[in-house]
Amino acid sequence: MALPSHRRRPPRKRRAALVPGIAVLAAGLVVLLVVAFQPGHRADDAGHARATSLAGDRASAPSSPTRTRSETSQSRPESGSGSPSPSSSAATSTPAPHRTGAAPSRPPSATAAVPRTGSGAAPLAGRIRPAVTYRGVATHYDAGDGDGACLYGPTDDLMIAAMNHADYESAKACGAYVRVRTADGASVTVRVTNECPLPCAPGQLDLSVQAFAKLAAPSRGRIAITWSLLSPSTTDTISLRYKTGSSRYWCAVQVIGHRNPVARLEVRSGGGWSPLPRTDFNYFLSEHGSGCGGGLRITDIYGERLVVDGIALRPDAVQPTRVQFAAH
């Protein structure tokens, strides 16, 4: 289309030229209206253009990667903030590490089988934990009067065992009840009263001859077993004993007759409680006499605490209490 001229024209000629121009414009407008109202013309074109645009957007947008739980939490906005920025997408997140502590711990060289259900968690347990079945071998020894490294003293109940050195764990296993089984279904429940020194291997139990005979003929000498921790039913209560030589300047305290393994013993000191270290001979030691003859607090592997007052500082005397840990 030519640009309009700036030259001035006579008025008469200009008016004459406008009439055909108006007619041409009117005719063009009629043609446009007819085309616009034809069915399915511009609506289809517009719809096709919109569909093409959406399809193109979907094709060009990257698919959302699968996120691990840790990645999702990393990209979650804090309270009060808006949506997460694109820079916090999962594509830039580091993969979640494999968890290594989900399964119950197992002693080295000992085999932990499928956990049993029904036992509660034991946050203070050592190597021997509830709801875990351990594999090893059983041997036997002459238990004599039943005394052993745990220093519980003589007993008439010889359903007892010596725990291997690794699982004895500096007397943590003392007083624990375990159920021992063989592959043919024989079983016996024993209490740990002794330590089986090296070369006893992790998982091994050295049973009294009387306990071994419940599983197999003692002449066999050595058999394969599985065993697991128990929390037996009992009507007995816990007893306490101060070691020979104890005084208000030095003392050692022992817990006897506990249903569950003991994890900690504390003495009342000032306005709080002070833990005493445990010895290999199964006494809790106060080297400088702190708390000797005062209140005691006993904690089992499940975290239950029992407070005992009124135990006199009487060396080598077994003094009963009125408390006992709950069954699990």
PDB file of N, CA and C in Angstrom, residues 38-52:
ATOM      1  N   GLN A  38     -18.300 -18.259   9.397  1.00  0.00           N
ATOM      2  CA  GLN A  38     -18.375 -19.620   8.873  1.00  0.00           C
ATOM      3  C   GLN A  38     -18.153 -20.609  10.019  1.00  0.00           C
ATOM      4  N   PRO A  39     -18.936 -21.706  10.150  1.00  0.00           N
ATOM      5  CA  PRO A  39     -18.827 -22.627  11.293  1.00  0.00           C
ATOM      6  C   PRO A  39     -17.486 -23.342  11.314  1.00  0.00           C
ATOM      7  N   GLY A  40     -16.892 -23.379  12.547  1.00  0.00           N
ATOM      8  CA  GLY A  40     -15.684 -24.173  12.783  1.00  0.00           C
ATOM      9  C   GLY A  40     -14.420 -23.603  12.224  1.00  0.00           C
ATOM     10  N   HIS A  41     -14.402 -22.281  11.834  1.00  0.00           N
ATOM     11  CA  HIS A  41     -13.179 -21.782  11.221  1.00  0.00           C
ATOM     12  C   HIS A  41     -12.198 -21.300  12.266  1.00  0.00           C
ATOM     13  N   ARG A  42     -12.416 -20.106  12.870  1.00  0.00           N
ATOM     14  CA  ARG A  42     -11.433 -19.559  13.806  1.00  0.00           C
ATOM     15  C   ARG A  42     -11.462 -20.304  15.136  1.00  0.00           C
ATOM     16  N   ALA A  43     -12.631 -20.817  15.578  1.00  0.00           N
ATOM     17  CA  ALA A  43     -12.675 -21.546  16.845  1.00  0.00           C
ATOM     18  C   ALA A  43     -11.792 -22.776  16.776  1.00  0.00           C
ATOM     19  N   ASP A  44     -11.864 -23.529  15.617  1.00  0.00           N
ATOM     20  CA  ASP A  44     -11.032 -24.706  15.476  1.00  0.00           C
ATOM     21  C   ASP A  44      -9.565 -24.338  15.446  1.00  0.00           C
ATOM     22  N   ASP A  45      -9.260 -23.245  14.722  1.00  0.00           N
ATOM     23  CA  ASP A  45      -7.870 -22.820  14.642  1.00  0.00           C
ATOM     24  C   ASP A  45      -7.340 -22.459  16.012  1.00  0.00           C
ATOM     25  N   ALA A  46      -8.181 -21.710  16.767  1.00  0.00           N
ATOM     26  CA  ALA A  46      -7.731 -21.289  18.095  1.00  0.00           C
ATOM     27  C   ALA A  46      -7.549 -22.493  18.995  1.00  0.00           C
ATOM     28  N   GLY A  47      -8.545 -23.449  18.935  1.00  0.00           N
ATOM     29  CA  GLY A  47      -8.436 -24.645  19.763  1.00  0.00           C
ATOM     30  C   GLY A  47      -7.214 -25.457  19.402  1.00  0.00           C
ATOM     31  N   HIS A  48      -6.949 -25.571  18.107  1.00  0.00           N
ATOM     32  CA  HIS A  48      -5.779 -26.330  17.681  1.00  0.00           C
ATOM     33  C   HIS A  48      -4.498 -25.664  18.165  1.00  0.00           C
ATOM     34  N   ALA A  49      -4.466 -24.352  18.108  1.00  0.00           N
ATOM     35  CA  ALA A  49      -3.277 -23.642  18.567  1.00  0.00           C
ATOM     36  C   ALA A  49      -3.075 -23.839  20.060  1.00  0.00           C
ATOM     37  N   ARG A  50      -4.173 -23.817  20.839  1.00  0.00           N
ATOM     38  CA  ARG A  50      -4.063 -23.989  22.283  1.00  0.00           C
ATOM     39  C   ARG A  50      -3.604 -25.400  22.637  1.00  0.00           C
ATOM     40  N   ALA A  51      -4.171 -26.402  21.960  1.00  0.00           N
ATOM     41  CA  ALA A  51      -3.767 -27.771  22.222  1.00  0.00           C
ATOM     42  C   ALA A  51      -2.302 -27.972  21.875  1.00  0.00           C
ATOM     43  N   THR A  52      -1.869 -27.393  20.766  1.00  0.00           N
ATOM     44  CA  THR A  52      -0.471 -27.517  20.379  1.00  0.00           C
ATOM     45  C   THR A  52       0.427 -26.893  21.420  1.00  0.00           C
TER      46      THR A  52
END
